Coordinates of N, CA and C in Angstrom, one line a residue:
X1 N 39.3 -118.9 -35.3 CA 40.8 -118.7 -34.9 C 40.9 -117.3 -34.4
X2 N 41.9 -117.0 -33.7 CA 42.4 -115.7 -33.4 C 43.5 -115.4 -34.1
X3 N 43.4 -114.3 -35.1 CA 44.6 -114.1 -35.7 C 45.3 -112.7 -35.5
X4 N 46.4 -112.7 -35.6 CA 47.2 -111.4 -35.5 C 47.7 -110.6 -36.5
X5 N 47.0 -109.5 -37.0 CA 47.3 -108.5 -38.1 C 48.3 -107.7 -37.8
X6 N 49.3 -107.8 -38.6 CA 50.7 -107.0 -38.5 C 50.6 -105.7 -39.5
X7 N 49.8 -105.4 -40.3 CA 49.7 -104.5 -41.5 C 49.6 -103.2 -40.9
X8 N 50.2 -102.2 -41.4 CA 50.2 -100.6 -40.7 C 48.7 -100.3 -41.0
X9 N 48.3 -99.1 -40.0 CA 47.1 -98.6 -40.4 C 47.1 -97.7 -41.4
X10 N 46.0 -97.3 -42.1 CA 44.5 -97.6 -41.7 C 44.2 -99.0 -42.4
X11 N 45.2 -99.7 -43.1 CA 44.7 -100.8 -43.8 C 44.5 -102.0 -43.0
X12 N 45.2 -102.0 -41.7 CA 45.0 -103.1 -40.6 C 43.4 -103.0 -40.3
X13 N 42.7 -102.2 -40.1 CA 41.5 -102.1 -39.5 C 40.6 -102.6 -40.7
X14 N 40.8 -102.1 -41.9 CA 40.2 -102.5 -43.2 C 40.3 -104.2 -43.3
X15 N 41.4 -104.7 -43.1 CA 41.7 -106.1 -43.1 C 41.0 -106.9 -42.0
X16 N 41.0 -106.2 -40.7 CA 40.2 -106.7 -39.8 C 38.9 -107.1 -39.9
X17 N 38.2 -106.1 -40.6 CA 36.8 -106.3 -40.8 C 36.4 -107.5 -41.8
X18 N 37.3 -107.7 -42.7 CA 37.2 -108.9 -43.7 C 37.4 -110.2 -42.8
X19 N 38.4 -110.2 -41.9 CA 38.8 -111.6 -41.2 C 37.5 -111.8 -40.1
X20 N 37.0 -110.7 -39.7 CA 35.9 -111.0 -38.6 C 34.7 -111.4 -39.5
X21 N 34.5 -111.1 -40.6 CA 33.4 -111.4 -41.4 C 33.5 -112.9 -41.7
X22 N 34.7 -113.4 -41.7 CA 34.9 -114.9 -42.0 C 34.9 -115.7 -40.5
X23 N 34.5 -115.2 -39.5 CA 34.4 -115.7 -38.2 C 35.6 -115.7 -37.5
X24 N 36.7 -114.9 -37.7 CA 37.9 -114.9 -36.8 C 37.6 -113.7 -35.8
X25 N 38.4 -114.0 -34.6 CA 38.9 -113.0 -33.6 C 40.0 -112.5 -34.3
X26 N 40.2 -111.1 -34.0 CA 41.3 -110.5 -34.7 C 41.9 -109.4 -33.7
X27 N 43.3 -109.5 -33.6 CA 44.0 -108.7 -32.8 C 45.0 -107.8 -33.9
X28 N 45.1 -106.6 -33.6 CA 46.1 -105.7 -34.5 C 47.3 -105.2 -33.7
X29 N 48.3 -105.4 -34.4 CA 49.8 -105.1 -33.9 C 50.6 -104.6 -35.1
X30 N 50.3 -103.2 -35.5 CA 51.2 -103.0 -36.7 C 52.7 -103.0 -36.5
X31 N 53.4 -103.6 -37.6 CA 54.9 -103.8 -37.2 C 55.6 -102.9 -37.9
X32 N 54.9 -102.0 -39.0 CA 55.4 -100.7 -39.6 C 54.5 -99.6 -39.4
X33 N 55.0 -98.3 -39.1 CA 54.2 -97.2 -39.2 C 54.8 -96.3 -40.4
X34 N 53.7 -95.8 -41.0 CA 53.9 -95.3 -42.3 C 53.7 -93.6 -41.9
X35 N 54.7 -92.9 -42.4 CA 55.0 -91.5 -42.2 C 55.0 -90.7 -43.5
X36 N 54.4 -89.5 -43.4 CA 54.4 -88.8 -44.7 C 55.2 -87.5 -44.4
X37 N 55.4 -87.0 -43.3 CA 56.0 -85.7 -43.0 C 57.3 -85.4 -43.5
X38 N 58.1 -86.4 -43.9 CA 59.4 -86.3 -44.5 C 59.5 -86.4 -45.9
X39 N 58.5 -86.5 -46.5 CA 58.4 -86.9 -47.9 C 59.1 -85.9 -48.9
X40 N 59.5 -86.4 -49.9 CA 60.2 -85.6 -51.0 C 59.1 -84.7 -51.7
X41 N 59.4 -83.7 -52.1 CA 58.1 -82.7 -53.0 C 58.0 -83.5 -54.2
X42 N 56.6 -83.3 -54.8 CA 56.2 -84.1 -55.8 C 56.1 -83.0 -56.9
X43 N 57.0 -82.9 -57.9 CA 57.0 -82.0 -59.1 C 56.3 -82.8 -60.2
X44 N 55.3 -82.2 -60.8 CA 54.7 -82.8 -62.0 C 54.9 -82.1 -63.1
X45 N 56.0 -81.1 -63.2 CA 56.2 -80.5 -64.3 C 56.7 -81.4 -65.5
X46 N 55.9 -81.6 -66.6 CA 56.4 -82.3 -67.8 C 56.1 -83.7 -67.6
X47 N 55.6 -84.1 -66.5 CA 55.3 -85.7 -66.3 C 54.0 -86.1 -67.1
X48 N 54.3 -87.3 -67.9 CA 53.3 -87.9 -68.6 C 52.2 -88.9 -67.9
X49 N 52.6 -89.2 -66.9 CA 51.8 -90.2 -66.2 C 52.4 -90.5 -64.8
X50 N 51.6 -90.9 -63.7 CA 51.9 -91.3 -62.5 C 51.9 -92.8 -62.1
X51 N 52.7 -93.4 -61.4 CA 52.8 -95.0 -61.2 C 52.5 -94.9 -59.5
X52 N 51.6 -95.8 -59.3 CA 51.3 -96.0 -57.8 C 51.5 -97.6 -57.6
X53 N 52.4 -97.8 -56.9 CA 52.5 -99.3 -56.5 C 52.2 -99.8 -55.0
X54 N 51.5 -98.7 -54.5 CA 51.1 -98.8 -53.1 C 49.9 -97.7 -52.8
X55 N 49.1 -97.8 -52.0 CA 48.0 -97.2 -51.5 C 48.7 -95.8 -50.7
X56 N 49.8 -96.3 -50.1 CA 50.4 -95.0 -49.3 C 51.1 -93.9 -50.1
X57 N 51.6 -94.3 -51.3 CA 52.0 -93.2 -52.3 C 50.9 -92.5 -52.7
X58 N 49.7 -93.0 -52.8 CA 48.6 -92.1 -53.1 C 48.1 -91.3 -52.0
X59 N 48.2 -91.8 -50.9 CA 47.7 -91.0 -49.8 C 48.7 -90.0 -49.6
X60 N 49.9 -90.1 -49.7 CA 51.0 -88.9 -49.5 C 50.3 -87.9 -50.5
X61 N 50.2 -88.4 -52.0 CA 49.9 -87.4 -53.1 C 48.7 -86.8 -52.6
X62 N 47.7 -87.3 -52.0 CA 46.5 -86.6 -51.7 C 46.6 -85.3 -50.5
X63 N 47.6 -85.5 -49.8 CA 47.9 -84.5 -48.8 C 49.0 -83.4 -49.5
X64 N 49.3 -83.8 -50.7 CA 50.4 -82.7 -51.4 C 49.8 -81.6 -52.2
X65 N 50.3 -80.6 -52.4 CA 49.9 -79.5 -53.3 C 50.0 -79.9 -54.8
X66 N 50.4 -80.9 -55.0 CA 50.4 -81.6 -56.3 C 49.0 -82.2 -56.6
X67 N 48.3 -82.4 -55.8 CA 47.2 -83.2 -55.9 C 46.4 -82.7 -57.2
X68 N 46.0 -81.1 -57.2 CA 45.2 -80.7 -58.3 C 45.8 -80.9 -59.5
X69 N 47.1 -80.9 -59.8 CA 47.7 -81.1 -61.0 C 47.4 -82.6 -61.4
X70 N 47.6 -83.4 -60.5 CA 47.5 -84.8 -60.7 C 46.4 -85.4 -61.2
X71 N 45.2 -84.6 -60.9 CA 43.8 -85.2 -61.2 C 43.8 -85.3 -62.8
X72 N 44.5 -84.5 -63.4 CA 44.3 -84.6 -65.2 C 45.5 -85.5 -65.7
X73 N 46.2 -86.4 -64.9 CA 47.1 -87.3 -65.4 C 46.7 -88.8 -65.3
X74 N 47.0 -89.6 -66.3 CA 46.8 -91.0 -66.3 C 47.7 -91.5 -64.9
X75 N 47.1 -92.4 -64.1 CA 48.0 -93.2 -63.2 C 47.8 -94.6 -63.4
X76 N 48.9 -95.4 -63.3 CA 49.0 -96.7 -63.6 C 49.0 -97.2 -62.2
X77 N 48.3 -98.3 -61.9 CA 48.2 -98.7 -60.3 C 48.2 -100.1 -60.5
X78 N 48.9 -100.6 -59.3 CA 49.2 -102.1 -59.2 C 47.9 -102.7 -58.4
X79 N 47.1 -103.5 -59.1 CA 46.2 -104.2 -58.6 C 44.9 -103.4 -58.2
X80 N 43.8 -104.0 -57.7 CA 42.3 -103.3 -57.6 C 42.4 -102.4 -56.3
X81 N 43.2 -102.8 -55.3 CA 43.2 -101.9 -54.0 C 43.6 -100.6 -54.3
X82 N 44.9 -100.7 -55.0 CA 45.6 -99.3 -55.4 C 44.7 -98.6 -56.3
X83 N 44.2 -99.1 -57.2 CA 43.3 -98.4 -58.3 C 42.0 -97.7 -57.5
X84 N 41.5 -98.5 -56.5 CA 40.4 -97.9 -55.9 C 40.5 -96.8 -54.9
X85 N 41.9 -96.9 -54.4 CA 42.4 -95.6 -53.6 C 42.6 -94.4 -54.6
X86 N 43.2 -94.7 -55.8 CA 43.4 -93.6 -56.7 C 41.9 -92.8 -56.9
X87 N 41.0 -93.7 -57.4 CA 39.7 -93.1 -57.5 C 39.2 -92.3 -56.3
X88 N 39.4 -92.9 -55.1 CA 38.9 -92.4 -54.0 C 39.4 -90.8 -53.8
X89 N 40.8 -90.6 -54.2 CA 41.3 -89.3 -53.9 C 41.1 -88.3 -55.1
X90 N 40.1 -88.9 -56.0 CA 39.8 -88.0 -57.0 C 40.6 -88.0 -58.4
X91 N 41.5 -89.1 -58.5 CA 42.0 -89.1 -59.9 C 41.0 -89.8 -60.8
X92 N 41.0 -89.3 -62.1 CA 39.9 -89.7 -63.1 C 40.4 -90.8 -63.9
X93 N 41.8 -90.7 -64.5 CA 42.4 -91.5 -65.3 C 43.0 -92.5 -64.9
X94 N 42.4 -93.5 -64.3 CA 43.2 -94.7 -63.5 C 43.2 -95.8 -64.5
X95 N 44.4 -96.4 -64.6 CA 44.7 -97.6 -65.3 C 45.1 -98.6 -64.4
X96 N 44.3 -99.6 -64.0 CA 44.4 -100.8 -63.2 C 45.4 -101.8 -63.7
X97 N 46.5 -102.2 -63.4 CA 47.2 -103.1 -63.9 C 47.3 -104.4 -63.2
X98 N 48.2 -105.3 -63.5 CA 48.3 -106.7 -62.8 C 48.7 -106.3 -61.3
X99 N 48.7 -107.4 -60.5 CA 48.7 -107.4 -59.1 C 50.2 -107.5 -58.8
X100 N 51.1 -107.4 -59.5 CA 52.5 -107.2 -59.0 C 53.2 -106.1 -59.7
X101 N 54.2 -105.5 -59.1 CA 54.9 -104.4 -59.7 C 55.6 -104.8 -61.1
X102 N 56.3 -106.0 -61.1 CA 57.1 -106.4 -62.3 C 56.1 -106.6 -63.6
X103 N 54.9 -107.0 -63.2 CA 54.2 -107.1 -64.4 C 53.3 -105.8 -64.7
X104 N 53.3 -104.8 -63.8 CA 53.0 -103.6 -64.1 C 53.9 -102.8 -65.2
X105 N 55.1 -103.2 -64.9 CA 56.1 -102.4 -65.7 C 55.8 -102.7 -67.2
X106 N 55.4 -104.1 -67.3 CA 55.1 -104.4 -68.8 C 54.0 -103.8 -69.3
X107 N 52.9 -103.4 -68.7 CA 51.6 -102.9 -69.1 C 52.0 -101.2 -69.3
X108 N 52.8 -100.7 -68.5 CA 53.2 -99.2 -68.7 C 54.1 -99.1 -69.9
X109 N 54.8 -100.2 -70.3 CA 55.9 -100.1 -71.4 C 54.8 -100.1 -72.8
X110 N 53.7 -101.0 -72.5 CA 52.7 -101.0 -73.7 C 51.9 -99.9 -74.0
X111 N 51.6 -99.1 -72.9 CA 50.5 -97.8 -72.8 C 51.0 -96.7 -72.9
X112 N 52.4 -96.4 -72.3 CA 53.0 -95.1 -72.0 C 53.7 -94.7 -73.4
X113 N 54.1 -93.5 -73.7 CA 54.9 -92.9 -74.7 C 56.4 -92.9 -74.3
X114 N 57.2 -93.5 -75.0 CA 58.7 -93.4 -74.7 C 59.2 -91.8 -74.5
X115 N 58.7 -91.2 -75.7 CA 59.1 -89.7 -75.6 C 58.1 -88.8 -75.1
X116 N 57.3 -89.2 -74.3 CA 56.0 -88.6 -73.8 C 56.3 -87.7 -72.5
X117 N 57.7 -87.6 -72.1 CA 57.9 -87.0 -70.9 C 58.0 -88.0 -69.8
X118 N 58.6 -87.8 -68.7 CA 59.0 -88.6 -67.5 C 57.6 -89.3 -67.0
X119 N 58.0 -90.4 -66.4 CA 56.9 -91.1 -65.5 C 57.3 -90.8 -64.1
X120 N 56.3 -90.4 -63.2 CA 56.5 -90.3 -61.8 C 56.1 -91.4 -61.0
X121 N 57.0 -91.9 -60.2 CA 56.5 -93.1 -59.4 C 56.5 -92.6 -57.9
X122 N 55.1 -92.8 -57.5 CA 55.0 -92.4 -56.0 C 55.4 -93.4 -55.0
X123 N 56.9 -93.4 -54.9 CA 57.6 -94.4 -54.2 C 57.6 -94.2 -52.5
X124 N 57.8 -95.3 -52.0 CA 58.2 -95.4 -50.7 C 59.6 -95.7 -50.4
X125 N 59.9 -95.7 -49.0 CA 61.6 -96.0 -48.9 C 62.0 -97.4 -49.1
X126 N 60.9 -98.3 -49.2 CA 61.3 -99.7 -49.4 C 60.9 -100.0 -50.9
X127 N 62.0 -99.9 -51.9 CA 61.4 -100.0 -53.2 C 61.4 -101.6 -53.7
X128 N 60.5 -101.7 -54.6 CA 60.7 -103.1 -55.4 C 61.6 -103.3 -56.2
X129 N 62.6 -104.2 -55.8 CA 63.8 -104.3 -56.7 C 63.3 -104.6 -58.2
X130 N 64.0 -104.1 -59.0 CA 64.1 -104.1 -60.4 C 63.0 -103.5 -61.3
X131 N 62.0 -102.8 -60.4 CA 60.8 -102.1 -61.1 C 61.3 -101.0 -61.9
X132 N 62.0 -100.2 -61.4 CA 62.4 -98.8 -62.1 C 63.4 -99.2 -63.3
X133 N 64.2 -100.3 -62.9 CA 65.2 -100.8 -63.8 C 64.7 -101.0 -65.4
X134 N 63.7 -101.8 -65.0 CA 62.9 -102.4 -66.4 C 62.4 -101.4 -67.0
X135 N 61.8 -100.3 -66.5 CA 61.2 -99.4 -67.2 C 62.3 -98.3 -68.0
X136 N 63.5 -98.4 -67.3 CA 64.5 -97.6 -67.8 C 65.1 -98.2 -69.1
X137 N 65.1 -99.8 -68.7 CA 65.5 -100.6 -70.1 C 64.8 -100.4 -71.3
X138 N 63.5 -100.1 -70.9 CA 62.6 -99.9 -72.0 C 62.6 -98.5 -72.6
X139 N 63.6 -97.7 -72.0 CA 63.6 -96.4 -72.5 C 62.9 -95.3 -72.0
X140 N 62.3 -95.4 -70.8 CA 61.6 -94.3 -70.1 C 62.3 -93.6 -69.0
X141 N 62.1 -92.5 -68.8 CA 62.7 -91.6 -67.8 C 61.9 -91.7 -66.6
X142 N 62.3 -92.2 -65.5 CA 61.4 -92.4 -64.3 C 61.9 -91.6 -63.2
X143 N 61.1 -90.8 -62.7 CA 61.3 -89.9 -61.5 C 60.6 -90.5 -60.3
X144 N 61.3 -90.7 -59.2 CA 60.9 -91.5 -58.0 C 61.1 -90.9 -56.8
X145 N 60.3 -89.7 -56.4 CA 60.6 -89.1 -55.2 C 60.0 -90.1 -53.9
X146 N 60.7 -90.1 -53.0 CA 60.4 -90.9 -51.7 C 59.1 -90.1 -51.1
X147 N 57.9 -90.3 -51.2 CA 56.7 -89.7 -50.8 C 56.2 -90.2 -49.3
X148 N 56.7 -91.4 -48.8 CA 56.4 -91.7 -47.6 C 57.4 -92.6 -47.0
X149 N 57.6 -92.7 -45.8 CA 58.6 -93.7 -45.2 C 58.1 -94.6 -44.2
X150 N 58.6 -95.5 -44.0 CA 58.0 -96.6 -42.8 C 59.0 -96.7 -41.8
X151 N 58.4 -96.8 -40.5 CA 59.3 -96.9 -39.3 C 58.8 -98.3 -38.7
X152 N 60.0 -99.1 -38.3 CA 59.6 -100.4 -37.8 C 59.4 -100.2 -36.3
X153 N 58.5 -101.3 -35.8 CA 58.2 -101.3 -34.5 C 59.6 -101.6 -33.8
X154 N 60.0 -101.4 -32.5 CA 60.8 -101.9 -31.9 C 60.5 -102.8 -30.7
X155 N 59.3 -103.0 -30.4 CA 58.9 -104.2 -29.4 C 57.4 -104.2 -29.8
X156 N 57.0 -105.6 -29.3 CA 55.7 -106.0 -29.5 C 55.1 -105.5 -28.0
X157 N 53.6 -105.2 -28.1 CA 53.0 -104.7 -26.8 C 52.9 -106.0 -25.8
X158 N 52.7 -105.7 -24.6 CA 52.9 -106.5 -23.4 C 51.5 -107.6 -23.8
X159 N 50.5 -107.1 -24.1 CA 49.4 -107.9 -24.4 C 49.5 -109.0 -25.4
X160 N 50.3 -108.4 -26.5 CA 50.4 -109.6 -27.7 C 51.5 -110.5 -27.1
X161 N 52.5 -110.1 -26.4 CA 53.3 -111.0 -26.0 C 53.0 -112.0 -25.1
X162 N 51.8 -111.5 -24.2 CA 51.3 -112.4 -23.2 C 50.3 -113.5 -24.0
X163 N 49.5 -113.1 -25.0 CA 48.8 -113.9 -25.8 C 49.7 -115.0 -26.5
X164 N 50.7 -114.5 -27.0 CA 51.5 -115.5 -27.9 C 52.3 -116.5 -26.9
X165 N 52.7 -116.1 -25.8 CA 53.3 -116.9 -24.7 C 52.4 -117.9 -24.2
X166 N 51.2 -117.6 -24.2 CA 50.2 -118.3 -23.6 C 49.3 -119.2 -24.5
X167 N 49.7 -119.0 -25.7 CA 49.0 -120.1 -26.9 C 47.5 -119.4 -27.3
X168 N 47.3 -118.1 -26.9 CA 46.1 -117.6 -27.3 C 45.9 -116.8 -28.7
X169 N 46.9 -117.1 -29.5 CA 47.0 -116.6 -31.0 C 47.0 -117.9 -31.8
X170 N 46.4 -118.1 -32.7 CA 46.6 -119.4 -33.8 C 47.1 -119.0 -35.0
X171 N 47.2 -117.7 -35.5 CA 47.9 -117.5 -36.6 C 48.3 -115.7 -36.8
X172 N 49.2 -115.7 -37.7 CA 49.8 -114.4 -38.1 C 49.6 -113.9 -39.3
X173 N 49.1 -112.9 -39.7 CA 48.7 -112.4 -41.1 C 50.1 -111.4 -41.5
X174 N 50.7 -111.6 -42.6 CA 52.0 -110.9 -43.0 C 51.8 -110.6 -44.6
X175 N 52.1 -109.3 -44.7 CA 51.9 -108.9 -46.0 C 53.1 -108.4 -46.8
X176 N 54.3 -108.5 -46.1 CA 55.3 -107.9 -46.9 C 56.9 -108.5 -46.3
X177 N 57.6 -108.7 -47.2 CA 58.9 -109.3 -46.5 C 59.7 -108.5 -45.6
X178 N 59.5 -107.1 -45.6 CA 60.1 -106.3 -44.4 C 59.1 -106.4 -43.1
X179 N 57.8 -106.6 -43.3 CA 57.0 -106.9 -42.1 C 57.3 -108.2 -41.6
X180 N 57.7 -109.2 -42.4 CA 58.2 -110.5 -41.8 C 59.5 -110.6 -41.2
X181 N 60.5 -109.6 -41.6 CA 61.7 -109.3 -41.0 C 61.5 -108.7 -39.7
X182 N 60.8 -107.6 -39.5 CA 60.5 -106.9 -38.2 C 59.9 -108.1 -37.3
X183 N 59.1 -109.0 -37.9 CA 58.2 -109.9 -36.8 C 59.4 -110.8 -36.2
X184 N 60.1 -111.4 -37.2 CA 61.2 -112.3 -37.0 C 62.0 -111.7 -35.8
X185 N 62.3 -110.4 -36.1 CA 63.5 -109.7 -34.8 C 62.8 -109.4 -33.6
X186 N 61.5 -109.1 -33.6 CA 60.7 -108.9 -32.4 C 60.5 -110.3 -31.8
X187 N 60.3 -111.3 -32.4 CA 60.0 -112.7 -31.9 C 61.1 -112.9 -31.1
X188 N 62.5 -112.6 -31.5 CA 63.6 -112.9 -31.1 C 64.0 -112.1 -29.6
X189 N 63.4 -110.9 -29.9 CA 63.6 -109.8 -28.7 C 62.9 -110.3 -27.5
X190 N 61.7 -110.7 -27.7 CA 60.9 -111.4 -26.5 C 60.9 -112.9 -26.3
X191 N 61.7 -113.5 -27.0 CA 62.0 -115.0 -26.7 C 60.7 -115.7 -26.9
X192 N 60.3 -115.6 -28.1 CA 58.9 -116.2 -28.3 C 59.0 -117.2 -29.5
X193 N 60.2 -117.6 -29.7 CA 60.4 -118.6 -31.0 C 59.7 -119.7 -30.6
X194 N 59.8 -120.4 -29.6 CA 59.0 -121.6 -29.4 C 57.5 -121.4 -29.6
X195 N 56.9 -120.4 -29.1 CA 55.4 -120.1 -29.1 C 55.2 -120.0 -30.6
X196 N 55.9 -119.3 -31.4 CA 55.5 -118.8 -32.8 C 55.8 -120.1 -33.7
X197 N 56.7 -121.1 -33.4 CA 56.8 -122.2 -34.2 C 55.5 -123.0 -34.4
X198 N 54.4 -122.7 -33.4 CA 53.1 -123.5 -33.2 C 52.2 -122.8 -34.2
X199 N 52.5 -121.6 -34.6 CA 51.2 -120.8 -35.4 C 51.3 -121.2 -36.9
X200 N 50.2 -120.8 -37.3 CA 50.2 -120.7 -38.8 C 50.4 -119.4 -39.3
X201 N 51.4 -119.1 -40.3 CA 51.6 -117.7 -40.7 C 51.1 -117.7 -42.3
X202 N 50.2 -116.8 -42.4 CA 49.4 -116.4 -43.7 C 50.4 -115.3 -44.4
X203 N 50.9 -115.8 -45.6 CA 51.8 -114.8 -46.1 C 51.2 -114.4 -47.4
X204 N 51.4 -113.2 -47.9 CA 51.0 -112.7 -49.1 C 51.7 -113.3 -50.3
X205 N 52.9 -113.6 -50.1 CA 53.8 -114.4 -51.2 C 54.9 -115.1 -50.7
X206 N 55.4 -115.9 -51.5 CA 56.7 -116.7 -51.0 C 57.7 -115.9 -50.6
X207 N 57.8 -114.6 -51.2 CA 59.0 -113.8 -50.5 C 58.7 -113.4 -49.2
X208 N 57.6 -113.2 -48.8 CA 57.2 -113.0 -47.3 C 57.4 -114.2 -46.6
X209 N 56.9 -115.4 -47.0 CA 57.3 -116.6 -46.1 C 58.8 -116.8 -46.1
X210 N 59.7 -116.5 -47.1 CA 61.1 -116.7 -47.1 C 61.6 -115.8 -46.1
X211 N 61.3 -114.6 -45.8 CA 61.9 -113.7 -44.9 C 61.5 -114.3 -43.5
X212 N 60.8 -115.3 -43.2 CA 60.6 -115.9 -42.0 C 61.6 -117.0 -41.7
X213 N 62.6 -117.2 -42.8 CA 63.3 -118.3 -42.7 C 64.1 -118.7 -41.4
X214 N 64.7 -117.7 -40.7 CA 65.5 -117.9 -39.6 C 64.7 -118.4 -38.4
X215 N 63.4 -118.1 -38.4 CA 62.5 -118.4 -37.3 C 62.0 -120.1 -37.4
X216 N 62.1 -120.5 -38.6 CA 61.8 -121.9 -38.6 C 60.6 -122.5 -38.3
X217 N 59.5 -121.6 -38.7 CA 58.1 -121.8 -38.3 C 57.7 -123.4 -39.2
X218 N 56.7 -123.9 -38.4 CA 56.4 -125.2 -38.8 C 55.2 -125.1 -40.0
X219 N 54.3 -124.1 -39.9 CA 53.3 -123.9 -40.8 C 53.2 -122.6 -41.6
X220 N 53.4 -122.3 -42.8 CA 53.2 -121.3 -43.4 C 52.0 -121.6 -44.5
X221 N 51.1 -120.7 -44.8 CA 50.1 -120.6 -45.8 C 50.4 -119.6 -46.8
X222 N 50.8 -119.7 -48.0 CA 51.1 -118.7 -49.0 C 50.1 -118.5 -50.2
X223 N 49.6 -117.3 -50.2 CA 48.5 -116.8 -51.2 C 48.9 -117.4 -52.7
X224 N 48.0 -117.9 -53.4 CA 48.1 -118.4 -54.7 C 48.7 -117.2 -55.6
X225 N 48.3 -116.0 -55.4 CA 48.8 -114.8 -56.2 C 49.0 -113.8 -55.1
X226 N 49.8 -112.7 -55.3 CA 50.0 -111.8 -54.1 C 49.1 -110.7 -54.1
X227 N 47.9 -111.1 -53.8 CA 47.0 -110.1 -53.7 C 46.1 -110.4 -52.3
X228 N 45.2 -109.5 -52.2 CA 44.3 -109.7 -50.7 C 43.4 -110.5 -50.9
X229 N 42.7 -110.7 -52.2 CA 41.7 -111.5 -52.3 C 42.2 -113.1 -52.1
X230 N 43.4 -113.4 -52.5 CA 43.9 -114.7 -52.4 C 44.3 -114.8 -51.0
X231 N 45.0 -113.8 -50.3 CA 45.2 -114.1 -48.8 C 43.9 -114.3 -48.1
X232 N 43.0 -113.6 -48.3 CA 41.8 -114.0 -47.7 C 40.8 -115.4 -47.8
X233 N 41.4 -115.9 -49.0 CA 41.0 -117.3 -49.4 C 41.6 -118.2 -48.7
X234 N 43.0 -117.9 -48.2 CA 43.7 -119.0 -47.2 C 43.0 -118.6 -45.8
X235 N 42.7 -117.5 -45.3 CA 42.0 -117.5 -43.9 C 40.8 -118.1 -44.0
X236 N 40.1 -118.0 -44.8 CA 38.6 -118.4 -44.8 C 38.9 -120.0 -44.9
X237 N 39.7 -120.4 -45.5 CA 40.0 -121.9 -45.5 C 40.5 -122.5 -44.0
X238 N 41.2 -121.7 -43.5 CA 41.5 -121.7 -42.2 C 40.3 -121.9 -41.1
X239 N 39.5 -120.8 -41.5 CA 38.2 -120.8 -40.7 C 37.4 -121.9 -40.7
X240 N 37.3 -122.5 -41.9 CA 36.5 -123.6 -42.2 C 37.0 -124.8 -41.7
X241 N 38.4 -125.0 -41.6 CA 39.1 -126.1 -41.0 C 38.8 -126.2 -39.5
X242 N 39.0 -124.8 -39.0 CA 39.0 -124.7 -37.4 C 37.7 -125.0 -37.0
X243 N 36.3 -124.9 -37.8 CA 35.0 -125.2 -37.4 C 34.7 -126.5 -37.5
X244 N 35.5 -127.4 -38.0 CA 35.2 -128.8 -38.1 C 35.4 -129.3 -36.7
X245 N 34.6 -130.3 -36.3 CA 34.5 -130.9 -35.0 C 35.8 -132.0 -34.9

């Protein structure tokens, strides 16, 4: 199959490699661009532990003056991908948690000290609803500097528009509700609704699929768990199906 990857870079290129290994052709069209130059300062004074719910929060930390002080702190990470990024930037005390932010909050509640100083969440401008609320309910003080922002694409490239209009894309890979919302908006801008209704949309979670609602797509495939391994299981199944005579 020919798949369109909508993930921001550099993660889009990494995902492309996995999909090519499955036998797919892959086009990349990031619908969000991650920016670090307007981030809030990271102040680690008194902080007992870091929280990372995305790789981009850790990438921002790696570019910050705070990185040296952060190396001695525990960091709670959502899922294996974020944990591997934490290790790659030199953080030694990496605690890999479950693959959703809400489940991570329960782990932090069990492992962190209520009176041990604030927790610092390396947050982006699009926050997971209820995550810090749950930690605060448990009695933690949570600092949440916005260490990266995301900018939405305002149009699709002419090459992607042509591919979609002429039926040369079989599926679209979507990893966040915000990306889905941007996708729906750009499909409407380029009047591609009819073409997109024929595609399979590979979604990381039910929330990602729900954000496609107004597009009324015919085929969505939703990962069994919201992680990359389960999403790749879907695209692998799609590759096997397309290979059948």
